[in-house]
Amino acid sequence: MATQADTATAARSPFERIGGHDAMRRITDRFYDLMDSAPEYAELRAMHAPDLAPMRASLPSFLAGWAGGPRDWFNANPGKCMVSMHSPFAIDRNTAGQWAEAMQRAIKESDVADREIADAMADVLANMARGMAKG
Ligand code: HEM
């Protein structure tokens, strides 16, 4: 039988469980720090603009709405599909794998309020990224 605590956990969004905007910002900052410094993500880094500041602002906002939190990114980008927005980029298995690994590592290394939901989010994002490879 579900306890009251189980019911309370189920009622909260993944965004709330992970620790809200602060946790999303810690994860995405770690992700772009890794992308910007670790040689194993050099090809992924080269696809991005020299200045990562707009991405550091945009990705946590996207993830917040995607995880059931405030939908600012979606309201600011009506009708924009995150996957089709990537169609101009030559994403192959290698660069998609770099994105997936850097994100999994960033989530593992970041302080979050609920490790279980964070690991689940890491798996879903890694699958999503790998699914975006065109070759
Ligand atoms: C499959 C591997 C991926 C690659 C190689 C990739 C690459 C890129 C590149 C090159 C840009 C443009 C950035 C710039 O001009 O500096 C971009 C933008 C963006 N990407 Fe990705 N991406 C990948 C997967 C993902 C995934 C899985 C997500 C979200 C879960 C994501 C979220 C975003 C967002 C939110 C933006 C900025 C959109 C905006 O606000 O205009 N990307 N990506």
PDB file of C-alpha atoms and ligand atoms in Angstrom:
ATOM      1  CA  MET A   1       0.000   0.000   0.000  1.00  0.00           C
ATOM      2  CA  ALA A   2       1.298   3.485  -0.853  1.00  0.00           C
ATOM      3  CA  THR A   3       2.330   5.498   2.164  1.00  0.00           C
ATOM      4  CA  GLN A   4       1.536   9.175   2.559  1.00  0.00           C
ATOM      5  CA  ALA A   5       5.175   9.941   1.763  1.00  0.00           C
ATOM      6  CA  ASP A   6       4.952   7.918  -1.509  1.00  0.00           C
ATOM      7  CA  THR A   7       1.852   9.842  -2.528  1.00  0.00           C
ATOM      8  CA  ALA A   8       3.523  13.177  -1.736  1.00  0.00           C
ATOM      9  CA  THR A   9       6.589  12.219  -3.819  1.00  0.00           C
ATOM     10  CA  ALA A  10       4.432  11.120  -6.748  1.00  0.00           C
ATOM     11  CA  ALA A  11       2.503  14.413  -6.664  1.00  0.00           C
ATOM     12  CA  ARG A  12       5.643  16.525  -6.971  1.00  0.00           C
ATOM     13  CA  SER A  13       7.095  17.170 -10.418  1.00  0.00           C
ATOM     14  CA  PRO A  14      10.583  15.898 -11.314  1.00  0.00           C
ATOM     15  CA  PHE A  15      11.584  19.587 -11.434  1.00  0.00           C
ATOM     16  CA  GLU A  16      10.622  20.062  -7.776  1.00  0.00           C
ATOM     17  CA  ARG A  17      12.092  16.747  -6.670  1.00  0.00           C
ATOM     18  CA  ILE A  18      15.487  17.419  -8.234  1.00  0.00           C
ATOM     19  CA  GLY A  19      15.797  20.739  -6.441  1.00  0.00           C
ATOM     20  CA  GLY A  20      14.238  23.330  -8.759  1.00  0.00           C
ATOM     21  CA  HIS A  21      16.058  26.018 -10.723  1.00  0.00           C
ATOM     22  CA  ASP A  22      19.165  25.878  -8.520  1.00  0.00           C
ATOM     23  CA  ALA A  23      19.733  22.196  -9.279  1.00  0.00           C
ATOM     24  CA  MET A  24      19.013  22.673 -13.015  1.00  0.00           C
ATOM     25  CA  ARG A  25      21.547  25.518 -13.091  1.00  0.00           C
ATOM     26  CA  ARG A  26      24.200  23.473 -11.258  1.00  0.00           C
ATOM     27  CA  ILE A  27      23.714  20.576 -13.712  1.00  0.00           C
ATOM     28  CA  THR A  28      23.823  22.713 -16.864  1.00  0.00           C
ATOM     29  CA  ASP A  29      26.797  24.777 -15.645  1.00  0.00           C
ATOM     30  CA  ARG A  30      28.703  21.560 -14.944  1.00  0.00           C
ATOM     31  CA  PHE A  31      27.645  20.233 -18.388  1.00  0.00           C
ATOM     32  CA  TYR A  32      29.004  23.313 -20.226  1.00  0.00           C
ATOM     33  CA  ASP A  33      32.135  23.427 -18.015  1.00  0.00           C
ATOM     34  CA  LEU A  34      32.854  19.818 -19.030  1.00  0.00           C
ATOM     35  CA  MET A  35      32.076  20.521 -22.679  1.00  0.00           C
ATOM     36  CA  ASP A  36      34.350  23.544 -22.579  1.00  0.00           C
ATOM     37  CA  SER A  37      37.326  21.843 -20.928  1.00  0.00           C
ATOM     38  CA  ALA A  38      37.375  18.043 -21.349  1.00  0.00           C
ATOM     39  CA  PRO A  39      39.163  16.885 -24.513  1.00  0.00           C
ATOM     40  CA  GLU A  40      36.740  13.961 -24.925  1.00  0.00           C
ATOM     41  CA  TYR A  41      33.954  16.446 -25.759  1.00  0.00           C
ATOM     42  CA  ALA A  42      36.031  18.609 -28.137  1.00  0.00           C
ATOM     43  CA  GLU A  43      33.970  17.786 -31.248  1.00  0.00           C
ATOM     44  CA  LEU A  44      30.741  18.620 -29.450  1.00  0.00           C
ATOM     45  CA  ARG A  45      32.300  21.882 -28.202  1.00  0.00           C
ATOM     46  CA  ALA A  46      33.386  22.821 -31.738  1.00  0.00           C
ATOM     47  CA  MET A  47      29.758  22.627 -32.969  1.00  0.00           C
ATOM     48  CA  HIS A  48      28.707  25.311 -30.491  1.00  0.00           C
ATOM     49  CA  ALA A  49      29.237  29.071 -30.706  1.00  0.00           C
ATOM     50  CA  PRO A  50      32.399  30.392 -29.006  1.00  0.00           C
ATOM     51  CA  ASP A  51      30.280  32.100 -26.351  1.00  0.00           C
ATOM     52  CA  LEU A  52      28.341  29.524 -24.318  1.00  0.00           C
ATOM     53  CA  ALA A  53      26.593  32.150 -22.154  1.00  0.00           C
ATOM     54  CA  PRO A  54      23.304  32.069 -24.152  1.00  0.00           C
ATOM     55  CA  MET A  55      23.252  28.258 -23.887  1.00  0.00           C
ATOM     56  CA  ARG A  56      23.946  28.397 -20.149  1.00  0.00           C
ATOM     57  CA  ALA A  57      20.824  30.573 -19.853  1.00  0.00           C
ATOM     58  CA  SER A  58      18.675  28.589 -22.274  1.00  0.00           C
ATOM     59  CA  LEU A  59      19.240  24.914 -21.361  1.00  0.00           C
ATOM     60  CA  PRO A  60      18.295  25.139 -17.642  1.00  0.00           C
ATOM     61  CA  SER A  61      15.155  27.010 -18.604  1.00  0.00           C
ATOM     62  CA  PHE A  62      14.254  24.367 -21.213  1.00  0.00           C
ATOM     63  CA  LEU A  63      14.927  21.543 -18.747  1.00  0.00           C
ATOM     64  CA  ALA A  64      12.812  23.237 -16.065  1.00  0.00           C
ATOM     65  CA  GLY A  65       9.714  23.224 -18.297  1.00  0.00           C
ATOM     66  CA  TRP A  66      10.506  19.794 -19.725  1.00  0.00           C
ATOM     67  CA  ALA A  67      10.665  18.362 -16.173  1.00  0.00           C
ATOM     68  CA  GLY A  68       7.266  19.790 -15.213  1.00  0.00           C
ATOM     69  CA  GLY A  69       8.413  23.124 -13.751  1.00  0.00           C
ATOM     70  CA  PRO A  70       7.970  26.742 -14.924  1.00  0.00           C
ATOM     71  CA  ARG A  71       7.460  26.909 -18.705  1.00  0.00           C
ATOM     72  CA  ASP A  72       9.339  30.170 -19.412  1.00  0.00           C
ATOM     73  CA  TRP A  73      11.433  28.649 -22.226  1.00  0.00           C
ATOM     74  CA  PHE A  74       8.329  27.187 -23.919  1.00  0.00           C
ATOM     75  CA  ASN A  75       6.407  30.456 -23.527  1.00  0.00           C
ATOM     76  CA  ALA A  76       9.339  32.415 -24.971  1.00  0.00           C
ATOM     77  CA  ASN A  77       9.653  29.944 -27.878  1.00  0.00           C
ATOM     78  CA  PRO A  78       6.058  29.154 -28.875  1.00  0.00           C
ATOM     79  CA  GLY A  79       5.826  26.119 -31.134  1.00  0.00           C
ATOM     80  CA  LYS A  80       9.599  25.589 -31.132  1.00  0.00           C
ATOM     81  CA  CYS A  81      10.510  21.913 -31.156  1.00  0.00           C
ATOM     82  CA  MET A  82      13.818  21.258 -29.437  1.00  0.00           C
ATOM     83  CA  VAL A  83      14.536  18.181 -31.578  1.00  0.00           C
ATOM     84  CA  SER A  84      13.726  19.721 -34.997  1.00  0.00           C
ATOM     85  CA  MET A  85      15.603  22.886 -33.967  1.00  0.00           C
ATOM     86  CA  HIS A  86      18.719  20.693 -34.078  1.00  0.00           C
ATOM     87  CA  SER A  87      18.170  19.568 -37.685  1.00  0.00           C
ATOM     88  CA  PRO A  88      20.698  22.096 -39.145  1.00  0.00           C
ATOM     89  CA  PHE A  89      23.472  20.545 -37.033  1.00  0.00           C
ATOM     90  CA  ALA A  90      25.426  17.559 -38.334  1.00  0.00           C
ATOM     91  CA  ILE A  91      24.807  15.357 -35.294  1.00  0.00           C
ATOM     92  CA  ASP A  92      26.316  11.886 -35.682  1.00  0.00           C
ATOM     93  CA  ARG A  93      26.672   8.968 -33.290  1.00  0.00           C
ATOM     94  CA  ASN A  94      29.937  10.358 -31.967  1.00  0.00           C
ATOM     95  CA  THR A  95      28.771  13.880 -31.099  1.00  0.00           C
ATOM     96  CA  ALA A  96      25.401  12.614 -29.810  1.00  0.00           C
ATOM     97  CA  GLY A  97      27.334  10.190 -27.573  1.00  0.00           C
ATOM     98  CA  GLN A  98      29.516  13.059 -26.310  1.00  0.00           C
ATOM     99  CA  TRP A  99      26.394  15.056 -25.382  1.00  0.00           C
ATOM    100  CA  ALA A 100      24.866  12.022 -23.639  1.00  0.00           C
ATOM    101  CA  GLU A 101      28.035  11.223 -21.671  1.00  0.00           C
ATOM    102  CA  ALA A 102      28.744  14.823 -20.664  1.00  0.00           C
ATOM    103  CA  MET A 103      25.161  15.206 -19.426  1.00  0.00           C
ATOM    104  CA  GLN A 104      25.231  11.916 -17.491  1.00  0.00           C
ATOM    105  CA  ARG A 105      28.527  12.937 -15.910  1.00  0.00           C
ATOM    106  CA  ALA A 106      27.277  16.452 -15.098  1.00  0.00           C
ATOM    107  CA  ILE A 107      24.190  15.050 -13.379  1.00  0.00           C
ATOM    108  CA  LYS A 108      26.245  12.485 -11.451  1.00  0.00           C
ATOM    109  CA  GLU A 109      28.671  15.179 -10.248  1.00  0.00           C
ATOM    110  CA  SER A 110      26.043  17.771  -9.288  1.00  0.00           C
ATOM    111  CA  ASP A 111      24.393  18.292  -5.938  1.00  0.00           C
ATOM    112  CA  VAL A 112      20.688  17.410  -6.304  1.00  0.00           C
ATOM    113  CA  ALA A 113      17.854  17.012  -3.811  1.00  0.00           C
ATOM    114  CA  ASP A 114      16.729  13.580  -5.066  1.00  0.00           C
ATOM    115  CA  ARG A 115      19.361  11.277  -6.581  1.00  0.00           C
ATOM    116  CA  GLU A 116      16.824   8.749  -7.885  1.00  0.00           C
ATOM    117  CA  ILE A 117      14.956  11.250 -10.063  1.00  0.00           C
ATOM    118  CA  ALA A 118      18.254  12.840 -11.160  1.00  0.00           C
ATOM    119  CA  ASP A 119      19.584   9.482 -12.395  1.00  0.00           C
ATOM    120  CA  ALA A 120      16.289   8.797 -14.188  1.00  0.00           C
ATOM    121  CA  MET A 121      16.528  12.199 -15.880  1.00  0.00           C
ATOM    122  CA  ALA A 122      20.130  11.467 -16.900  1.00  0.00           C
ATOM    123  CA  ASP A 123      19.031   8.232 -18.614  1.00  0.00           C
ATOM    124  CA  VAL A 124      16.130   9.853 -20.463  1.00  0.00           C
ATOM    125  CA  LEU A 125      18.286  12.777 -21.660  1.00  0.00           C
ATOM    126  CA  ALA A 126      21.078  10.448 -22.790  1.00  0.00           C
ATOM    127  CA  ASN A 127      18.564   8.355 -24.777  1.00  0.00           C
ATOM    128  CA  MET A 128      17.051  11.494 -26.267  1.00  0.00           C
ATOM    129  CA  ALA A 129      20.486  12.764 -27.342  1.00  0.00           C
ATOM    130  CA  ARG A 130      21.497   9.391 -28.846  1.00  0.00           C
ATOM    131  CA  GLY A 131      18.171   9.326 -30.713  1.00  0.00           C
ATOM    132  CA  MET A 132      19.074  12.627 -32.389  1.00  0.00           C
ATOM    133  CA  ALA A 133      22.067  11.136 -34.255  1.00  0.00           C
ATOM    134  CA  LYS A 134      21.587  11.132 -38.023  1.00  0.00           C
ATOM    135  CA  GLY A 135      24.356   8.731 -38.849  1.00  0.00           C
TER     136      GLY A 135
HETATM  137  C1  HEM B   1      22.465  15.005 -29.647  1.00  0.00           C
HETATM  138  C2  HEM B   1      23.437  15.781 -29.277  1.00  0.00           C
HETATM  139  C3  HEM B   1      23.305  17.294 -29.335  1.00  0.00           C
HETATM  140  C4  HEM B   1      24.109  18.157 -30.011  1.00  0.00           C
HETATM  141  C5  HEM B   1      25.317  17.771 -30.853  1.00  0.00           C
HETATM  142  C6  HEM B   1      23.600  19.506 -29.799  1.00  0.00           C
HETATM  143  C7  HEM B   1      24.111  20.652 -30.345  1.00  0.00           C
HETATM  144  C8  HEM B   1      23.554  21.902 -30.254  1.00  0.00           C
HETATM  145  C9  HEM B   1      24.041  23.075 -30.915  1.00  0.00           C
HETATM  146  C10 HEM B   1      25.234  23.107 -31.862  1.00  0.00           C
HETATM  147  C11 HEM B   1      23.243  24.124 -30.558  1.00  0.00           C
HETATM  148  C12 HEM B   1      23.378  25.567 -30.997  1.00  0.00           C
HETATM  149  C13 HEM B   1      24.160  26.282 -29.976  1.00  0.00           C
HETATM  150  C14 HEM B   1      24.979  27.434 -30.466  1.00  0.00           C
HETATM  151  O1  HEM B   1      24.708  27.973 -31.525  1.00  0.00           O
HETATM  152  O2  HEM B   1      25.916  27.764 -29.744  1.00  0.00           O
HETATM  153  C15 HEM B   1      22.253  23.600 -29.637  1.00  0.00           C
HETATM  154  C16 HEM B   1      21.275  24.365 -29.024  1.00  0.00           C
HETATM  155  C17 HEM B   1      20.454  23.887 -28.023  1.00  0.00           C
HETATM  156  N1  HEM B   1      20.371  22.592 -27.593  1.00  0.00           N
HETATM  157 FE1  HEM B   1      21.409  21.017 -28.289  1.00  0.00          FE
HETATM  158  N2  HEM B   1      22.503  19.426 -28.977  1.00  0.00           N
HETATM  159  C18 HEM B   1      22.288  18.097 -28.677  1.00  0.00           C
HETATM  160  C19 HEM B   1      21.292  17.603 -27.874  1.00  0.00           C
HETATM  161  C20 HEM B   1      20.445  18.363 -27.108  1.00  0.00           C
HETATM  162  C21 HEM B   1      19.491  17.847 -26.165  1.00  0.00           C
HETATM  163  C22 HEM B   1      19.244  16.350 -25.894  1.00  0.00           C
HETATM  164  C23 HEM B   1      18.890  18.931 -25.597  1.00  0.00           C
HETATM  165  C24 HEM B   1      17.848  19.004 -24.533  1.00  0.00           C
HETATM  166  C25 HEM B   1      17.483  18.018 -23.785  1.00  0.00           C
HETATM  167  C26 HEM B   1      19.437  20.115 -26.194  1.00  0.00           C
HETATM  168  C27 HEM B   1      19.054  21.420 -25.904  1.00  0.00           C
HETATM  169  C28 HEM B   1      19.443  22.536 -26.583  1.00  0.00           C
HETATM  170  C29 HEM B   1      18.906  23.857 -26.348  1.00  0.00           C
HETATM  171  C30 HEM B   1      17.842  24.207 -25.297  1.00  0.00           C
HETATM  172  C31 HEM B   1      19.539  24.712 -27.237  1.00  0.00           C
HETATM  173  C32 HEM B   1      19.333  26.217 -27.352  1.00  0.00           C
HETATM  174  C33 HEM B   1      18.038  26.483 -28.000  1.00  0.00           C
HETATM  175  C34 HEM B   1      17.609  27.912 -27.883  1.00  0.00           C
HETATM  176  O3  HEM B   1      17.229  28.324 -26.785  1.00  0.00           O
HETATM  177  O4  HEM B   1      17.631  28.602 -28.912  1.00  0.00           O
HETATM  178  N3  HEM B   1      20.374  19.731 -27.111  1.00  0.00           N
HETATM  179  N4  HEM B   1      22.466  22.246 -29.475  1.00  0.00           N
END
